Tab-separated table of C-alpha atoms and ligand atoms in Angstrom:
chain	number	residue	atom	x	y	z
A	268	UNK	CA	2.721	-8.815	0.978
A	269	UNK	CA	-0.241	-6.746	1.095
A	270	UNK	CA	-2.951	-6.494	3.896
A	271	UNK	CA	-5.853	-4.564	3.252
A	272	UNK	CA	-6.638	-2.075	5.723
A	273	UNK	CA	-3.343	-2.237	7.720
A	274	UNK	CA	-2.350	1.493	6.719
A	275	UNK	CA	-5.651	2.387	8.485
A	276	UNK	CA	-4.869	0.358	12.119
A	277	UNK	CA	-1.903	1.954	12.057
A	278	UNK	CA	-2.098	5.314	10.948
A	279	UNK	CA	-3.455	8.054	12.210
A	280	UNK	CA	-7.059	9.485	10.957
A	281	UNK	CA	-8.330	12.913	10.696
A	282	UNK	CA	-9.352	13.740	14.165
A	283	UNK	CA	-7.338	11.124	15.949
A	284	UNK	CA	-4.205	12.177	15.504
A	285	UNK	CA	-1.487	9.523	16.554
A	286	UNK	CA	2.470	9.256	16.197
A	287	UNK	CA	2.845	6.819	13.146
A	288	UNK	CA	3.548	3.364	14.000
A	289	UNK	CA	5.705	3.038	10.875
A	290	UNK	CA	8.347	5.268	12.399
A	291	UNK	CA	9.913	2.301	13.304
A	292	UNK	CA	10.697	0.700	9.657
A	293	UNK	CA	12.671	3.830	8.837
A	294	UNK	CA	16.675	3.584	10.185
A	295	UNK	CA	17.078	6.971	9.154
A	296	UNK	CA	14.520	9.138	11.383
A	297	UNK	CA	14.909	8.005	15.162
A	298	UNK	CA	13.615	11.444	17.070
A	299	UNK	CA	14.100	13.495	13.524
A	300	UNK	CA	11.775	15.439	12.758
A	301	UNK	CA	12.069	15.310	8.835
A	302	UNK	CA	9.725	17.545	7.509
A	303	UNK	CA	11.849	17.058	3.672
A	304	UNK	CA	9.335	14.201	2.384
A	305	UNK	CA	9.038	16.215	-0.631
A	306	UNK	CA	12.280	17.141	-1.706
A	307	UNK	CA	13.272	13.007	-0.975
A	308	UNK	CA	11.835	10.463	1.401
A	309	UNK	CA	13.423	8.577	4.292
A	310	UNK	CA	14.048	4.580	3.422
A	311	UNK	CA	12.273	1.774	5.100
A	312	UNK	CA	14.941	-1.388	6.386
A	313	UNK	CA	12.770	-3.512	3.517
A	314	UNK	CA	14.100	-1.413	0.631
A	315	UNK	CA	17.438	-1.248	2.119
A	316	UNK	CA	17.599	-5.321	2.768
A	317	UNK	CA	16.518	-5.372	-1.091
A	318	UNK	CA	18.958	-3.473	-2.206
A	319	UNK	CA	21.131	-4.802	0.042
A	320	UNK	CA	20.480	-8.374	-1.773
A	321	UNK	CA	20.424	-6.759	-4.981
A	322	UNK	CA	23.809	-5.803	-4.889
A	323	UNK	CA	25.106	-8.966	-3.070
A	324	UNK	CA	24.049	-12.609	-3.408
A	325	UNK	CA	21.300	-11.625	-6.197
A	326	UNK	CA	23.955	-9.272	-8.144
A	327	UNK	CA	24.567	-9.871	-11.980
A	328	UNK	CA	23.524	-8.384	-15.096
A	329	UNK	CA	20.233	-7.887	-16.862
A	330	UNK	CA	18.884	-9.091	-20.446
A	331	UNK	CA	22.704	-11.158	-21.291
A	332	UNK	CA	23.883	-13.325	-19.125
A	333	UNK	CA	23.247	-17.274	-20.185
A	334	UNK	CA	23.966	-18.195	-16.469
A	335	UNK	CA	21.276	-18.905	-14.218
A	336	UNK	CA	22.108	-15.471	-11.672
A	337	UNK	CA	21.615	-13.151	-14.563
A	338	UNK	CA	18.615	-14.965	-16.186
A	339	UNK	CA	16.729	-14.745	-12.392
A	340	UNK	CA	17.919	-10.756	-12.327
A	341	UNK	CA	16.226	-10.254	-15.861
A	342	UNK	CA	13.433	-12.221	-14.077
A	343	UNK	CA	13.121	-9.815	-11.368
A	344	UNK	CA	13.638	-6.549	-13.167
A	345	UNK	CA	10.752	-7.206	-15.657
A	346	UNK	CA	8.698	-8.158	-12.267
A	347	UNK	CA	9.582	-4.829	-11.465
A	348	UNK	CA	8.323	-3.349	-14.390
A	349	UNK	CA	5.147	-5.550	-13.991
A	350	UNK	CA	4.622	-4.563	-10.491
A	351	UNK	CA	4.434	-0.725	-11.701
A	352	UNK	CA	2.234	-1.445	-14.337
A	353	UNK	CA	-0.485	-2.586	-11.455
A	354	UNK	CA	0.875	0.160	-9.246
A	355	UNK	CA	-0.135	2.739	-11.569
A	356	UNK	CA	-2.577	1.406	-13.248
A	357	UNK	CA	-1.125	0.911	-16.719
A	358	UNK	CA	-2.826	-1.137	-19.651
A	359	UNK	CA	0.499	-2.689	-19.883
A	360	UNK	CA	4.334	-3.088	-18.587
A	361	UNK	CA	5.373	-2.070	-22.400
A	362	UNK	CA	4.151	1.471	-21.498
A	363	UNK	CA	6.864	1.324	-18.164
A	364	UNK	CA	9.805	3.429	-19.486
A	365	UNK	CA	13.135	3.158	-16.467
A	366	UNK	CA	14.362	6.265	-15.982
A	367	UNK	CA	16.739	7.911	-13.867
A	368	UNK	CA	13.954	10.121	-12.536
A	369	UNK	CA	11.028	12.883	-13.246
A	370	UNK	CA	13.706	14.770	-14.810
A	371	UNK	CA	15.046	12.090	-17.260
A	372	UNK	CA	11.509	11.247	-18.132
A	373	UNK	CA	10.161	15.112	-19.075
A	374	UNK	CA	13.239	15.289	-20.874
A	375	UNK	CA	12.757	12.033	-22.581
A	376	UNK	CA	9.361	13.242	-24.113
A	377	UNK	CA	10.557	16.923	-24.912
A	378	UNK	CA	13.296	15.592	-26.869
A	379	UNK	CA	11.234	11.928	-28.983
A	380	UNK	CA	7.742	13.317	-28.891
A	381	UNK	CA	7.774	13.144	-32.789
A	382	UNK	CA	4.890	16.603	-33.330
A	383	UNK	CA	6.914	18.990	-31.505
A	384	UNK	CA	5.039	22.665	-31.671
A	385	UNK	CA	3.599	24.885	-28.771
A	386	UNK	CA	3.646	23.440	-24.878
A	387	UNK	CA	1.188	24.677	-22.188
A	388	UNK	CA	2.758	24.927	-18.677
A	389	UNK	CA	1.692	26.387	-15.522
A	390	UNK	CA	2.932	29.010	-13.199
A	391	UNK	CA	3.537	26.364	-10.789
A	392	UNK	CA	5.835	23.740	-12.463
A	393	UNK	CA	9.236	22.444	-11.118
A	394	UNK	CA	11.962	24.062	-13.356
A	395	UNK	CA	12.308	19.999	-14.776
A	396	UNK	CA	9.244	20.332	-16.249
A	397	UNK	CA	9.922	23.813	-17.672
A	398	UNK	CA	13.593	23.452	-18.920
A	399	UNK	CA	13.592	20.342	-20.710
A	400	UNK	CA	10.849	21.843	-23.591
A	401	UNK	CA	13.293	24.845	-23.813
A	402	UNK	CA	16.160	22.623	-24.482
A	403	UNK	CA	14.251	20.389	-27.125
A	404	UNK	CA	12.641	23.591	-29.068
A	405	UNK	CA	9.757	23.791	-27.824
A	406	UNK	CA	7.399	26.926	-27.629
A	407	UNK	CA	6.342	27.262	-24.029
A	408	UNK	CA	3.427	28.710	-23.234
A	409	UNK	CA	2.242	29.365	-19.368
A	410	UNK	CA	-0.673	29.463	-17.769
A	411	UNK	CA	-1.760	31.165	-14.202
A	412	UNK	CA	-3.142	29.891	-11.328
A	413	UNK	CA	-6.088	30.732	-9.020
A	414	UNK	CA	-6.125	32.864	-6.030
A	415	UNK	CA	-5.342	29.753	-3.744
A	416	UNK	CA	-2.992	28.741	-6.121
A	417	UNK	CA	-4.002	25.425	-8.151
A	418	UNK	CA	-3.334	25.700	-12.147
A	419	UNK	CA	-6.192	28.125	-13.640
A	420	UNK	CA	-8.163	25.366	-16.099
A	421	UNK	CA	-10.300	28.069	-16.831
A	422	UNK	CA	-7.181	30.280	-18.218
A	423	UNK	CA	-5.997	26.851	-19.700
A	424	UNK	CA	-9.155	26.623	-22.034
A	425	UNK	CA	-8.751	29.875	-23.294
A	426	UNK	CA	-5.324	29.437	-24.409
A	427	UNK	CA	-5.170	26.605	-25.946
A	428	UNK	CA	-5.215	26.658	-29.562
A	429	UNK	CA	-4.691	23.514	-32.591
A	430	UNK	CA	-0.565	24.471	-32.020
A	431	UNK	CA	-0.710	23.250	-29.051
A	432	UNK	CA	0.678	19.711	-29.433
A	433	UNK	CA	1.424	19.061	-25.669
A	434	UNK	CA	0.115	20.307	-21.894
A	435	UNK	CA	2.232	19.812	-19.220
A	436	UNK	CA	1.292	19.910	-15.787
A	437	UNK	CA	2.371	19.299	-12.380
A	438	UNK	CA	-0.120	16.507	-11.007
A	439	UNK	CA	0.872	18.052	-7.275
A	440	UNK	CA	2.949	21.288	-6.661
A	441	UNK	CA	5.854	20.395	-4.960
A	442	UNK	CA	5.728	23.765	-3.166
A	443	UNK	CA	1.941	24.688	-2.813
A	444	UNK	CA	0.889	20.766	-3.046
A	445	UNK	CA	-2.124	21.856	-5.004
A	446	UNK	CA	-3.617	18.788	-6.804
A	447	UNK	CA	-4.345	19.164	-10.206
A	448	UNK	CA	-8.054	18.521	-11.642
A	449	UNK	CA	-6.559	15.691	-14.016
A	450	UNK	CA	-9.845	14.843	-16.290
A	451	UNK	CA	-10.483	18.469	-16.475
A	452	UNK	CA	-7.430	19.192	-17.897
A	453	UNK	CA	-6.898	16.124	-20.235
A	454	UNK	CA	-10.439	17.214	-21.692
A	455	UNK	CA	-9.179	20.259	-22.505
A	456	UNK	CA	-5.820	19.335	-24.313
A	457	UNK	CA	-7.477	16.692	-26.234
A	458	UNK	CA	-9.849	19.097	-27.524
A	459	UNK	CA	-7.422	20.701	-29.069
A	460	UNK	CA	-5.093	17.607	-30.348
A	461	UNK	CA	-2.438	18.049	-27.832
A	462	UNK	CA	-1.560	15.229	-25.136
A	463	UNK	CA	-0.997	15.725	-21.391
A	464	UNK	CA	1.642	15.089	-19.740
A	465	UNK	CA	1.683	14.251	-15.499
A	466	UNK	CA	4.409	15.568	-13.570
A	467	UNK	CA	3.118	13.126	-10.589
A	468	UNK	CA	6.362	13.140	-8.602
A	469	UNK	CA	4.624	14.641	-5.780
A	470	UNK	CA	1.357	12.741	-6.637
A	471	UNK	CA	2.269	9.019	-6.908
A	472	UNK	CA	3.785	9.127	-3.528
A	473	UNK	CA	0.448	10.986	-1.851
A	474	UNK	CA	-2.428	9.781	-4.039
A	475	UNK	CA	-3.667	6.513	-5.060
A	476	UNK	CA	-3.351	7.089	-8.907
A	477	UNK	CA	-4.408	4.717	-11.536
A	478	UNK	CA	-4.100	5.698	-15.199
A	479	UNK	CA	-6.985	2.997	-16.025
A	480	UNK	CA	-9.731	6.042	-14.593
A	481	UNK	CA	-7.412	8.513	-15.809
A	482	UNK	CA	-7.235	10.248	-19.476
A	483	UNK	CA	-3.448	11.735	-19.090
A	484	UNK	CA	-1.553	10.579	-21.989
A	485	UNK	CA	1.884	10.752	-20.208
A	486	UNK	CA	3.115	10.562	-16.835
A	487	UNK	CA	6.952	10.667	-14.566
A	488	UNK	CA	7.573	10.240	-11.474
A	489	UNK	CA	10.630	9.226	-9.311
A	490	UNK	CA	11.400	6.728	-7.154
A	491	UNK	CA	12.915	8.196	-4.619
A	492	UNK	CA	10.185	10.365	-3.763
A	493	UNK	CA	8.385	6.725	-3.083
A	494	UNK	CA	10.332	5.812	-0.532
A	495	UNK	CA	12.827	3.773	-3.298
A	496	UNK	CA	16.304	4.621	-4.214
A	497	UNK	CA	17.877	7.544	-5.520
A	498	UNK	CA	18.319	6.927	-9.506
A	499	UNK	CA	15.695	5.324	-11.039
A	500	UNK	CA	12.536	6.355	-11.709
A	501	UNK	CA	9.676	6.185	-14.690
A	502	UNK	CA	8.238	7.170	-17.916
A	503	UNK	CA	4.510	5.907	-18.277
A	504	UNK	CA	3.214	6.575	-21.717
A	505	UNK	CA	0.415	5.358	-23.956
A	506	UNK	CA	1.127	2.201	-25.839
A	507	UNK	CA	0.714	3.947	-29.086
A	508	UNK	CA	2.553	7.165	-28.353
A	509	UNK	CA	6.242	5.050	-27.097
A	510	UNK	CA	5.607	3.392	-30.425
A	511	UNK	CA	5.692	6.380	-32.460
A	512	UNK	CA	8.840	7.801	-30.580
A	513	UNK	CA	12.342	7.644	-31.621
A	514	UNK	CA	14.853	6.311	-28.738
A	515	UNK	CA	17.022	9.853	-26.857
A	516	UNK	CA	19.632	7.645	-26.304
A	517	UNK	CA	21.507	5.325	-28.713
A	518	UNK	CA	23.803	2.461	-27.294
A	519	UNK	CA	23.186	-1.722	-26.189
A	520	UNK	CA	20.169	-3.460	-25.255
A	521	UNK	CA	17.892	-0.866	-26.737
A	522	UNK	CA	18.321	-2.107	-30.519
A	523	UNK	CA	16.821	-4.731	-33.175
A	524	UNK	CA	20.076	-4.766	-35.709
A	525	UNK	CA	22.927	-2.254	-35.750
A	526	UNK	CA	25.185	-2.032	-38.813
A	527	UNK	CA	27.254	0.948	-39.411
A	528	UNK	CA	25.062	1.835	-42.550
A	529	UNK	CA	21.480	1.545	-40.510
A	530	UNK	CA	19.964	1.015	-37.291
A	531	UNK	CA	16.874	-0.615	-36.600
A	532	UNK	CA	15.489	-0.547	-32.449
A	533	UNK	CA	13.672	-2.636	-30.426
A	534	UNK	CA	10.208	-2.000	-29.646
A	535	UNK	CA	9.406	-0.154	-26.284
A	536	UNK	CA	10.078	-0.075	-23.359
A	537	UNK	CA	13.500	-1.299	-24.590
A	538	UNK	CA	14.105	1.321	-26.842
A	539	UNK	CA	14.447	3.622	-24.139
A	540	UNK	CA	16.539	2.186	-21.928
A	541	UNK	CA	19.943	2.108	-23.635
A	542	UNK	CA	23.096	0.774	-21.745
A	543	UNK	CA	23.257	-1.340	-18.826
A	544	UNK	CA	19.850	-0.168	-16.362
A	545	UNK	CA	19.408	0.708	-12.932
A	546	UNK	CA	19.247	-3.161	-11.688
A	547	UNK	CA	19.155	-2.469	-8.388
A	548	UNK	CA	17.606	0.702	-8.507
A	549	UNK	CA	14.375	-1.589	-10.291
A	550	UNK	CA	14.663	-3.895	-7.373
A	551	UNK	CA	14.458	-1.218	-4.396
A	552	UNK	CA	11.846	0.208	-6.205
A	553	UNK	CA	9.615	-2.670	-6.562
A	554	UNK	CA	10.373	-3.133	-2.873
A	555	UNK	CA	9.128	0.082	-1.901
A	556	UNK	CA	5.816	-0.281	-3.741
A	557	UNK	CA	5.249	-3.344	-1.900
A	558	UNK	CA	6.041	-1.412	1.165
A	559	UNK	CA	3.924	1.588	0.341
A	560	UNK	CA	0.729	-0.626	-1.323
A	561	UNK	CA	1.082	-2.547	2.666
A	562	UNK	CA	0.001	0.529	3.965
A	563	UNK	CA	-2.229	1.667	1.053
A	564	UNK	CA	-2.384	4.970	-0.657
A	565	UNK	CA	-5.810	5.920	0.832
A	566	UNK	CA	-4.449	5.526	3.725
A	567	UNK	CA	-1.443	7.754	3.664
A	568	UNK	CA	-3.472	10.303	1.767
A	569	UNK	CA	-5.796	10.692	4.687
A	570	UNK	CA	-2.645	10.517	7.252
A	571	UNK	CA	-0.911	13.739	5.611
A	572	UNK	CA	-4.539	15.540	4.701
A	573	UNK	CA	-4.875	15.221	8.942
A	574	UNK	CA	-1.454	16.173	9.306
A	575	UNK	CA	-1.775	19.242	6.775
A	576	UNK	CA	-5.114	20.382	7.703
A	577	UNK	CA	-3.160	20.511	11.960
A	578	UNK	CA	0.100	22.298	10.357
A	579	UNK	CA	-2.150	24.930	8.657
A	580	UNK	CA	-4.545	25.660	11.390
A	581	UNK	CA	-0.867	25.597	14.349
A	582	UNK	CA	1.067	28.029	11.314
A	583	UNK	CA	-2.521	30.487	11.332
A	584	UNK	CA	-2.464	30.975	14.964
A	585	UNK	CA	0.842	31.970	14.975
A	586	UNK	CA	0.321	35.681	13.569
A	587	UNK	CA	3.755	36.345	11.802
A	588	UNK	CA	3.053	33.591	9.271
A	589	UNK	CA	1.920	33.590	5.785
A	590	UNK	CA	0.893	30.380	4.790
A	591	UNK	CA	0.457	29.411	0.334
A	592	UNK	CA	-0.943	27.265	-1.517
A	593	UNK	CA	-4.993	25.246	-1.083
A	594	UNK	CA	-6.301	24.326	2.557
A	595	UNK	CA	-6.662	20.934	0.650
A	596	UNK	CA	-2.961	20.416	-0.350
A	597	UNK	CA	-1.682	17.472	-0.941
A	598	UNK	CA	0.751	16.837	2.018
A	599	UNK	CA	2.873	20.041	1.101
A	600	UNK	CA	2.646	23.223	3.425
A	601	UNK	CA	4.870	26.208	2.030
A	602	UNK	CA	4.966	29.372	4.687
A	603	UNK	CA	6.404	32.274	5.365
A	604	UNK	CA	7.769	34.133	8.885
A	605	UNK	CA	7.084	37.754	7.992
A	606	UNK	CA	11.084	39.423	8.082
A	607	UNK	CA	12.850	36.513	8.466
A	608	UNK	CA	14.558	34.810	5.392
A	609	UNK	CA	13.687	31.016	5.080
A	610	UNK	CA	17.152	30.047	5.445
A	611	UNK	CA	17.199	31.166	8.754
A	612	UNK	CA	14.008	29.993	9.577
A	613	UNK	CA	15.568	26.475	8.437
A	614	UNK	CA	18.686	27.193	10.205
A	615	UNK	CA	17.049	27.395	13.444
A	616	UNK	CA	14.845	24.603	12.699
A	617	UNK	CA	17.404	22.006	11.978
A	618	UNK	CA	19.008	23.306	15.477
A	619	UNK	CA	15.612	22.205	17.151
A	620	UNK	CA	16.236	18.788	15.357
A	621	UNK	CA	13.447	19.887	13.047
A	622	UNK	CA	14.169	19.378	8.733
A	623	UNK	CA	12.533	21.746	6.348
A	624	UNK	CA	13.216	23.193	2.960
A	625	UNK	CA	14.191	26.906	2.237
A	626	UNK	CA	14.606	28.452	-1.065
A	627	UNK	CA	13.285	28.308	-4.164
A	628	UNK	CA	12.113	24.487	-4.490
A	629	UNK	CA	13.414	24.464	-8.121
A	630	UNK	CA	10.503	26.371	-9.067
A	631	UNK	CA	11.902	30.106	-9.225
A	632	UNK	CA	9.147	31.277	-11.613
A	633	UNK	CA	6.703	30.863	-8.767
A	634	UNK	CA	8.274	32.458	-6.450
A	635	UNK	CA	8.194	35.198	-8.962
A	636	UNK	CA	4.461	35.041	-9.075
A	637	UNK	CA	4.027	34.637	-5.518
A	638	UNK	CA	6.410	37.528	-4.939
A	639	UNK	CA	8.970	36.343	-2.576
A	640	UNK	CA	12.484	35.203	-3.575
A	641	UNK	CA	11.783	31.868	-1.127
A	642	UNK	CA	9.542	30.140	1.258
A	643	UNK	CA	10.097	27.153	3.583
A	644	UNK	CA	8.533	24.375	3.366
A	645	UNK	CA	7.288	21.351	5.534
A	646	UNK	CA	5.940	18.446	3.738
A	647	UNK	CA	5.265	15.229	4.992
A	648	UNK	CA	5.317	11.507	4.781
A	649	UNK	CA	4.386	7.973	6.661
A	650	UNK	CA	6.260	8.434	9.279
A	651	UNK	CA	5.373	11.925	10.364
A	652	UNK	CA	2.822	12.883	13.294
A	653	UNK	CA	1.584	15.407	15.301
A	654	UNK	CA	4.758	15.174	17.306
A	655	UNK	CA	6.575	16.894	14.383
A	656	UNK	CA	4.190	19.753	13.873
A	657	UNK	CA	4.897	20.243	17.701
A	658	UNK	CA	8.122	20.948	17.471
A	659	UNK	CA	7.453	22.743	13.876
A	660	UNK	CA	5.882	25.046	15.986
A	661	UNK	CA	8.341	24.930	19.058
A	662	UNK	CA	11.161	25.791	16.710
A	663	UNK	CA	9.408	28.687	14.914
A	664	UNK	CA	8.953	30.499	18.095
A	665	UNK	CA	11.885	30.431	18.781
A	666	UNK	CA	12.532	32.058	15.800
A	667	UNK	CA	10.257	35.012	16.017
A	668	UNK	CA	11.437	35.265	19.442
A	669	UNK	CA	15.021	35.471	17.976
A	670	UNK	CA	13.887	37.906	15.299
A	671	UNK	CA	11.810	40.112	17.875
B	30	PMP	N1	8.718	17.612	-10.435
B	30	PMP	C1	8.368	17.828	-9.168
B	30	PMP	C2	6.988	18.340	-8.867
B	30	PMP	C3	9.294	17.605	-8.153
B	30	PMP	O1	8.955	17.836	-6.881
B	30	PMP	C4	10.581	17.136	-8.480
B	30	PMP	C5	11.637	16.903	-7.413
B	30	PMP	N2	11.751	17.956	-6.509
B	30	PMP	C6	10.878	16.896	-9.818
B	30	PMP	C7	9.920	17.134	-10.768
B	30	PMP	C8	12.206	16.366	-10.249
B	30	PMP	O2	12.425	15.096	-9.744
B	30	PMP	P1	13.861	14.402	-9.844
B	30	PMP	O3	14.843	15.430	-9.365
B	30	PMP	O4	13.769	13.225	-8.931
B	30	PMP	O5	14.064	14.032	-11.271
């Protein structure tokens, strides 16, 4: 399915500017402007048609069924798992944990890691990757960021100490799309015995990532940030680490021999996927890594750096604005129109037929830090252009000019 170098015919480069030719393979946009790529992205017609199949003449079960249906659905969902493993660039599809999402997968680690002890976050983090090491015990620790806001390394080094038995970063702010200095930061919690963990929700749909060049212990991300379904998601981790961690959840398919005296579980990835999975969710999801990898990740990384690097400079010029986050952000602009509350600012948007986010972006400690109680945010995806940012702008004069 994949072609080399189509994502760069038909996407837009930094200086040439076009309306993305993949518009087209996404039902759900039309004339939209849907500036909510980080929050979820639109579907293209191939992941719909697979889930489509999925859940008709493919359906059946996983991992049971003698019959032939349900032996070529196991087939497929451990091609799924095997297609993520290349995706990501995992030493193996044992270290591919199904998850329901990001969330499920943080949590999953908070809870099994088996040397639980002090956690280094950021100022930046998504409240998933800040609530789930509350909830398992942890002690959280949090570090600042710099003046443009990406996570302070430099502040990272100095804190860490030998209790620190995890580091937990966002891999790209969902709000400020800063993109974390990965190496840098897996030098320094190694130095100290802990492991780092990705949070590369926003990263794995924006920036070719392969865990062969990187030194990141763990990493989550969701699928329907990938242009996938809603639901599933995954859990990479180090061969050696899943093997040392107890299952979260108890229940079928994730065991060796159950008696009512003792338990003994399978080996991973099975041992943390209790219950009947996500079949279909797999399926879409393999579907839309075939779709994305047709385009290529360099590709689409240089597509919403353009696009970025246009919304930035069209935002500046408009003198009420306060723009956040790195002039190298990841696909992610979060601004501000000075006396105007975001959710009006989105309110009017959506009337101009343009989609943002307003409010807190799950991340309420930032806002804290950044001193507002919101921003809005445009963030973008394949099928965005300069088109959008057009009417981005469009619709927030209109704003100011009903705001005075
Ligand atoms: N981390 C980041 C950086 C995110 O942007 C999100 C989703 N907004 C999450 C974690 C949580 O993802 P999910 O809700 O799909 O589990």
């Amino acid at each position: 399915m994949a072609e080399e170098g189509r994502g760069f015919d038909k996407l837009s480069q930094v200086g040439a500017l076009g309306i993305s030719s993949y518009r087209a393979d996404f039902p759900g946009i039309g004339d939209w402007h849907y500036l909510d790529t980080a929050a979820t992205a639109q579907k293209p017609q191939v992941v719909i048609d697979a889930i489509a199949r999925a859940y008709g003449p493919d359906y059946a079960t996983v991992h049971r069924g003698v019959y032939a249906r349900s032996a070529d659905m196991t087939l497929a969902y451990e091609a799924a798992r095997r297609r993520v493993a290349k995706f990501i660039g995992a030493a193996s599809e044992n270290e591919i944990v199904f998850v329901r999402g990001a969330t499920e997968g943080i949590n999953l680690v908070a809870q099994s890691y088996p040397e639980k002890g002090r956690v280094l976050l950021s100022q930046l983090e998504h409240h998933s990757n800040i609530v789930p090491w509350q909830l398992a015990g942890w002690q959280v620790d949090v570090c600042s960021l710099t003046s443009d806001g990406q996570i302070d390394l430099d502040a990272a080094e100095a804190m860490l100490t030998p209790d620190h038995k995890m580091v937990s970063f966002a891999h790209v702010s969902n709000v400020l799309g800063s993109v974390l200095d990965v190496e840098r930061a897996a030098t320094l919690a190694h130095a100290v015995g802990a492991k780092l963990l990705l949070d590369s929700c926003q990263a794995i749909p924006r920036l070719g990532v392969s865990f062969t060049n990187l030194s990141a212990d763990f990493a989550v991300f969701s699928g329907h940030k990938l242009y996938g379904p809603t639901g599933i998601g995954v859990l990479w981790g180090r061969a050696e680490l899943l093997d040392a961690m107890p299952p979260m959840h108890g229940g079928g398919a994730m065991i060796d021999r159950v008696t009512f005296e003792r338990t003994t579980y399978a080996p991973p990835p099975g041992r943390f996927e209790a219950g009947t999975p996500h079949i279909v969710g797999v399926v879409g999801l393999h579907a839309a890594i075939d779709y994305v990898d047709s385009i290529g990740l360099d590709a689409i990384h240089a597509h919403e750096t353009a696009l970025v690097a246009q919304c930035r400079d069209a935002l500046r010029s408009m003198n009420s604005v306060t723009l956040y986050g790195p002039e190298n952000s990841a696909g992610i602009v979060s601004f501000n129109v000075e006396g105007v509350h975001p959710h009006d600012v989105g309110t009017i948007l959506d009337e101009e037929g343009v989609a943002v986010r307003a409010g807190h972006h799950c991340c309420q400690p930032l806002m804290e830090y950044l001193g507002v109680d919101a921003t809005a945010r445009a963030s973008f995806g394949i099928y965005n252009g300069p088109d959008d940012i057009a009417a981005l702008v469009r619709g927030l004069e209109r704003v100011r000019k009903l705001f005075g």
